[in-house]
């Protein structure tokens, strides 16, 4: 540990973990931030899962507190800031890591599925930013890191709700970055590619009735570097963007994808 976030206070939204799954992006970010000195408020819809992440931090000697919130509810997003101020004192970093994968061709996609994709992938992220930004603006300091997807950089006819909502996250990130740069606040986005995570591998394996190993091998074969990334690749990128090492970086969409978006389209 080098203390890259020493003394910093961070909110990690989606910092829990799917029960029984391998470590995902949210939990990896919680652990990485804490290992680099941050005090963390771990936010998740599943309080037990958030508490598991917080307990892992505490076992390593770090400081973390769990908080339950449904970020599709505006009042609960406001409550995240209240909880953070109560346990952390102030907020330096907001990390947004919640998403769903609405699938379906345009003609087959239901309006409710479309709306849910935007509600979870975009609107909820806007609500957490909206809740925390006045506090950061008052302090004239802050870093926001949004997790999106390579899907927002590619076309995907059978995943139109997903690709469109993720592209909207990129646009929102750039707009927030421009709006709040004069107030000392940086807003950036990470677009993960083929990652060996619960959402990337476990969920498709269950849906297809395939083994995890088969799905992972198929995904790895699509990546120019020859393998999938891991949650720690995403966490390392988030750590960089949240730290002072990225003090002059705002409004960027950082692809963490092993070169996938250079050669491919969504399938």
Short mmCIF file of C-alpha atoms in Angstrom, two decimals:
data_model
loop_
_atom_site.label_atom_id
_atom_site.label_comp_id
_atom_site.label_asym_id
_atom_site.label_seq_id
_atom_site.Cartn_x
_atom_site.Cartn_y
_atom_site.Cartn_z
CA UNK A 1 0.00 0.00 0.00
CA UNK A 2 1.34 3.43 -0.97
CA UNK A 3 -1.40 5.60 0.52
CA UNK A 4 -2.66 7.02 -2.78
CA UNK A 5 -6.00 7.85 -1.13
CA UNK A 6 -4.70 8.45 2.36
CA UNK A 7 -7.09 10.64 4.34
CA UNK A 8 -9.73 10.57 1.60
CA UNK A 9 -13.37 9.72 2.18
CA UNK A 10 -15.13 7.69 -0.51
CA UNK A 11 -18.62 6.46 -1.31
CA UNK A 12 -18.71 3.27 -3.38
CA UNK A 13 -22.19 2.65 -4.79
CA UNK A 14 -22.71 -0.99 -5.71
CA UNK A 15 -19.95 -2.06 -3.36
CA UNK A 16 -21.53 -5.36 -2.38
CA UNK A 17 -21.30 -8.67 -4.16
CA UNK A 18 -23.62 -11.19 -5.82
CA UNK A 19 -23.95 -14.08 -3.32
CA UNK A 20 -21.78 -17.04 -4.25
CA UNK A 21 -20.11 -15.25 -7.16
CA UNK A 22 -16.47 -14.45 -7.73
CA UNK A 23 -15.32 -10.96 -6.72
CA UNK A 24 -16.87 -8.23 -8.86
CA UNK A 25 -15.92 -4.68 -9.69
CA UNK A 26 -17.69 -3.03 -6.76
CA UNK A 27 -16.11 -5.10 -4.00
CA UNK A 28 -12.69 -4.86 -5.68
CA UNK A 29 -12.97 -1.06 -5.71
CA UNK A 30 -13.96 -1.00 -2.03
CA UNK A 31 -10.92 -3.09 -1.11
CA UNK A 32 -8.54 -1.16 -3.37
CA UNK A 33 -9.67 2.23 -2.07
CA UNK A 34 -9.38 1.10 1.54
CA UNK A 35 -5.97 -0.47 1.01
CA UNK A 36 -4.76 2.87 -0.31
CA UNK A 37 -5.92 4.71 2.81
CA UNK A 38 -9.50 5.77 2.06
CA UNK A 39 -12.35 5.53 4.55
CA UNK A 40 -15.24 3.98 2.64
CA UNK A 41 -19.02 4.03 2.81
CA UNK A 42 -20.11 0.84 1.06
CA UNK A 43 -23.54 1.31 -0.51
CA UNK A 44 -25.63 -1.52 -1.88
CA UNK A 45 -29.28 -2.51 -2.24
CA UNK A 46 -28.35 -5.67 -0.28
CA UNK A 47 -27.21 -4.55 3.18
CA UNK A 48 -25.74 -7.95 4.06
CA UNK A 49 -23.60 -7.88 0.93
CA UNK A 50 -22.43 -4.34 1.68
CA UNK A 51 -21.59 -5.41 5.23
CA UNK A 52 -19.54 -8.34 3.91
CA UNK A 53 -17.44 -5.92 1.86
CA UNK A 54 -17.04 -3.57 4.80
CA UNK A 55 -16.03 -6.43 7.06
CA UNK A 56 -13.33 -7.52 4.59
CA UNK A 57 -11.91 -4.01 4.81
CA UNK A 58 -12.01 -3.99 8.60
CA UNK A 59 -10.26 -7.37 8.75
CA UNK A 60 -7.38 -5.79 6.84
CA UNK A 61 -7.24 -2.89 9.30
CA UNK A 62 -9.13 -0.39 7.17
CA UNK A 63 -12.24 1.68 7.83
CA UNK A 64 -15.53 0.93 6.12
CA UNK A 65 -19.23 1.22 6.93
CA UNK A 66 -22.14 -0.44 5.15
CA UNK A 67 -25.25 1.46 4.06
CA UNK A 68 -28.35 0.16 2.31
CA UNK A 69 -29.94 2.22 -0.48
CA UNK A 70 -32.00 1.72 -3.61
CA UNK A 71 -30.46 4.26 -5.93
CA UNK A 72 -33.47 4.33 -8.22
CA UNK A 73 -35.21 6.24 -5.40
CA UNK A 74 -34.19 9.90 -5.18
CA UNK A 75 -34.77 10.24 -1.43
CA UNK A 76 -32.57 7.22 -0.77
CA UNK A 77 -29.81 8.76 -2.88
CA UNK A 78 -30.02 11.89 -0.73
CA UNK A 79 -29.78 9.59 2.28
CA UNK A 80 -26.46 8.26 1.00
CA UNK A 81 -24.92 11.70 1.42
CA UNK A 82 -26.46 12.06 4.89
CA UNK A 83 -24.99 8.71 5.92
CA UNK A 84 -21.59 9.60 4.45
CA UNK A 85 -21.45 12.91 6.31
CA UNK A 86 -22.45 11.17 9.54
CA UNK A 87 -19.75 8.48 9.38
CA UNK A 88 -17.06 10.06 7.19
CA UNK A 89 -17.41 13.79 7.90
CA UNK A 90 -17.11 14.76 4.24
CA UNK A 91 -16.90 13.17 0.79
CA UNK A 92 -13.92 13.33 -1.56
CA UNK A 93 -14.81 10.53 -3.98
CA UNK A 94 -18.03 9.12 -5.40
CA UNK A 95 -17.74 5.84 -7.29
CA UNK A 96 -20.83 4.63 -9.20
CA UNK A 97 -20.89 0.92 -9.99
CA UNK A 98 -24.49 -0.24 -10.52
CA UNK A 99 -25.90 -1.59 -13.76
CA UNK A 100 -28.18 -4.09 -15.45
CA UNK A 101 -28.05 -5.73 -18.88
CA UNK A 102 -31.42 -5.40 -20.64
CA UNK A 103 -31.26 -7.63 -23.72
CA UNK A 104 -33.43 -7.91 -26.79
CA UNK A 105 -33.84 -6.88 -30.38
CA UNK A 106 -35.68 -3.62 -30.98
CA UNK A 107 -38.89 -5.25 -32.21
CA UNK A 108 -38.94 -7.72 -29.32
CA UNK A 109 -37.96 -5.36 -26.53
CA UNK A 110 -40.67 -4.33 -24.10
CA UNK A 111 -40.99 -0.70 -23.07
CA UNK A 112 -40.63 -1.67 -19.41
CA UNK A 113 -37.32 -3.39 -20.11
CA UNK A 114 -36.12 -0.29 -21.97
CA UNK A 115 -37.16 1.99 -19.12
CA UNK A 116 -35.54 -0.24 -16.51
CA UNK A 117 -32.25 -0.18 -18.41
CA UNK A 118 -32.19 3.60 -18.38
CA UNK A 119 -33.50 3.88 -14.82
CA UNK A 120 -30.74 1.71 -13.39
CA UNK A 121 -27.86 2.40 -15.79
CA UNK A 122 -28.34 6.15 -16.21
CA UNK A 123 -30.94 7.85 -14.03
CA UNK A 124 -29.80 6.27 -10.78
CA UNK A 125 -26.22 7.34 -11.50
CA UNK A 126 -27.44 10.87 -12.18
CA UNK A 127 -29.34 10.83 -8.88
CA UNK A 128 -26.28 9.85 -6.83
CA UNK A 129 -24.22 12.54 -8.57
CA UNK A 130 -27.00 15.07 -7.99
CA UNK A 131 -27.03 14.21 -4.29
CA UNK A 132 -23.27 14.54 -3.75
CA UNK A 133 -22.30 17.36 -6.12
CA UNK A 134 -23.59 20.29 -3.97
CA UNK A 135 -21.39 19.06 -1.11
CA UNK A 136 -18.36 18.74 -3.38
CA UNK A 137 -19.06 22.13 -4.94
CA UNK A 138 -19.15 23.73 -1.50
CA UNK A 139 -15.79 22.14 -0.72
CA UNK A 140 -14.49 23.02 -4.21
CA UNK A 141 -13.03 19.55 -4.49
CA UNK A 142 -14.09 16.08 -5.49
CA UNK A 143 -13.70 13.17 -7.90
CA UNK A 144 -16.51 11.13 -9.41
CA UNK A 145 -15.85 7.87 -11.24
CA UNK A 146 -18.70 6.27 -13.19
CA UNK A 147 -18.57 2.67 -14.37
CA UNK A 148 -20.05 2.23 -17.82
CA UNK A 149 -19.20 -0.41 -20.44
CA UNK A 150 -17.49 -0.85 -23.76
CA UNK A 151 -21.07 -1.33 -24.96
CA UNK A 152 -21.43 2.44 -24.89
CA UNK A 153 -18.65 2.70 -27.49
CA UNK A 154 -20.02 0.06 -29.87
CA UNK A 155 -23.13 -0.81 -31.83
CA UNK A 156 -25.28 -3.68 -30.63
CA UNK A 157 -28.51 -4.43 -32.40
CA UNK A 158 -29.56 -7.14 -29.95
CA UNK A 159 -28.58 -5.09 -26.93
CA UNK A 160 -29.92 -1.71 -27.96
CA UNK A 161 -31.20 -0.68 -24.52
CA UNK A 162 -27.87 -1.60 -22.93
CA UNK A 163 -25.62 0.07 -25.50
CA UNK A 164 -27.76 3.21 -25.64
CA UNK A 165 -27.98 3.62 -21.87
CA UNK A 166 -24.22 3.14 -21.52
CA UNK A 167 -23.51 5.67 -24.28
CA UNK A 168 -25.74 8.06 -22.34
CA UNK A 169 -23.56 7.55 -19.26
CA UNK A 170 -20.58 8.71 -21.32
CA UNK A 171 -22.46 11.82 -22.43
CA UNK A 172 -23.58 12.54 -18.88
CA UNK A 173 -20.03 12.14 -17.59
CA UNK A 174 -18.68 14.65 -20.09
CA UNK A 175 -21.50 17.12 -19.38
CA UNK A 176 -20.97 16.91 -15.61
CA UNK A 177 -17.22 17.28 -16.08
CA UNK A 178 -17.67 20.49 -18.05
CA UNK A 179 -20.28 21.89 -15.68
CA UNK A 180 -18.32 21.26 -12.50
CA UNK A 181 -14.70 21.73 -13.60
CA UNK A 182 -14.78 25.39 -12.45
CA UNK A 183 -15.67 24.12 -8.97
CA UNK A 184 -12.67 21.83 -8.66
CA UNK A 185 -14.63 18.63 -9.31
CA UNK A 186 -13.46 15.97 -11.76
CA UNK A 187 -15.87 13.50 -13.38
CA UNK A 188 -14.60 10.54 -15.37
CA UNK A 189 -15.87 7.21 -16.64
CA UNK A 190 -14.46 3.71 -17.04
CA UNK A 191 -15.71 1.49 -19.87
CA UNK A 192 -14.78 -2.11 -19.01
CA UNK A 193 -14.55 -4.68 -21.77
CA UNK A 194 -14.64 -8.47 -21.50
CA UNK A 195 -14.22 -8.88 -17.75
CA UNK A 196 -14.19 -12.07 -15.69
CA UNK A 197 -16.87 -10.84 -13.29
CA UNK A 198 -20.29 -12.09 -12.11
CA UNK A 199 -22.15 -9.87 -14.60
CA UNK A 200 -19.78 -10.70 -17.44
CA UNK A 201 -19.47 -14.47 -17.03
CA UNK A 202 -21.68 -15.97 -14.31
CA UNK A 203 -24.95 -14.42 -15.49
CA UNK A 204 -24.50 -15.41 -19.19
CA UNK A 205 -23.48 -18.93 -18.15
CA UNK A 206 -26.69 -19.34 -16.16
CA UNK A 207 -28.79 -17.87 -18.97
CA UNK A 208 -27.25 -20.15 -21.59
CA UNK A 209 -27.06 -23.25 -19.42
CA UNK A 210 -23.33 -23.36 -20.14
CA UNK A 211 -20.37 -23.85 -17.85
CA UNK A 212 -18.56 -20.81 -16.53
CA UNK A 213 -15.36 -22.10 -18.13
CA UNK A 214 -16.93 -22.33 -21.62
CA UNK A 215 -18.34 -18.81 -21.45
CA UNK A 216 -15.04 -17.41 -20.15
CA UNK A 217 -13.09 -19.11 -22.96
CA UNK A 218 -15.41 -17.75 -25.66
CA UNK A 219 -15.12 -14.23 -24.28
CA UNK A 220 -11.33 -14.42 -23.95
CA UNK A 221 -11.03 -15.46 -27.60
CA UNK A 222 -12.62 -12.16 -28.66
CA UNK A 223 -10.01 -10.00 -26.91
CA UNK A 224 -6.88 -8.97 -28.86
CA UNK A 225 -4.74 -9.48 -25.76
CA UNK A 226 -6.00 -13.05 -25.57
CA UNK A 227 -7.62 -13.02 -22.15
CA UNK A 228 -10.36 -11.36 -20.17
CA UNK A 229 -9.68 -8.64 -17.67
CA UNK A 230 -10.51 -8.91 -13.99
CA UNK A 231 -12.26 -6.76 -11.44
CA UNK A 232 -8.83 -5.65 -10.25
CA UNK A 233 -8.11 -4.08 -13.65
CA UNK A 234 -11.23 -1.96 -13.22
CA UNK A 235 -10.35 -1.20 -9.59
CA UNK A 236 -6.86 -0.07 -10.56
CA UNK A 237 -8.28 2.29 -13.17
CA UNK A 238 -10.79 3.64 -10.65
CA UNK A 239 -8.05 4.13 -8.09
CA UNK A 240 -6.02 6.15 -10.58
CA UNK A 241 -8.95 8.36 -11.59
CA UNK A 242 -9.96 8.93 -7.96
CA UNK A 243 -6.42 9.85 -6.88
CA UNK A 244 -4.42 13.02 -7.28
CA UNK A 245 -2.41 11.26 -9.97
CA UNK A 246 -5.35 12.14 -12.25
CA UNK A 247 -5.66 15.72 -10.96
CA UNK A 248 -5.69 17.17 -14.50
CA UNK A 249 -8.00 14.55 -16.02
CA UNK A 250 -11.73 15.14 -16.34
CA UNK A 251 -14.43 14.20 -18.82
CA UNK A 252 -12.61 11.15 -20.10
CA UNK A 253 -14.02 7.72 -20.94
CA UNK A 254 -11.25 5.23 -20.20
CA UNK A 255 -11.60 1.88 -21.99
CA UNK A 256 -10.25 -0.99 -19.90
CA UNK A 257 -10.75 -3.71 -22.47
CA UNK A 258 -7.55 -5.35 -23.72
CA UNK A 259 -8.10 -3.74 -27.12
CA UNK A 260 -11.59 -5.16 -27.71
CA UNK A 261 -13.15 -1.89 -28.85
CA UNK A 262 -10.41 -1.43 -31.45
CA UNK A 263 -11.58 -4.35 -33.53
CA UNK A 264 -15.06 -5.44 -32.54
CA UNK A 265 -18.72 -4.70 -32.14
CA UNK A 266 -21.15 -5.88 -29.47
CA UNK A 267 -22.60 -9.35 -30.03
#
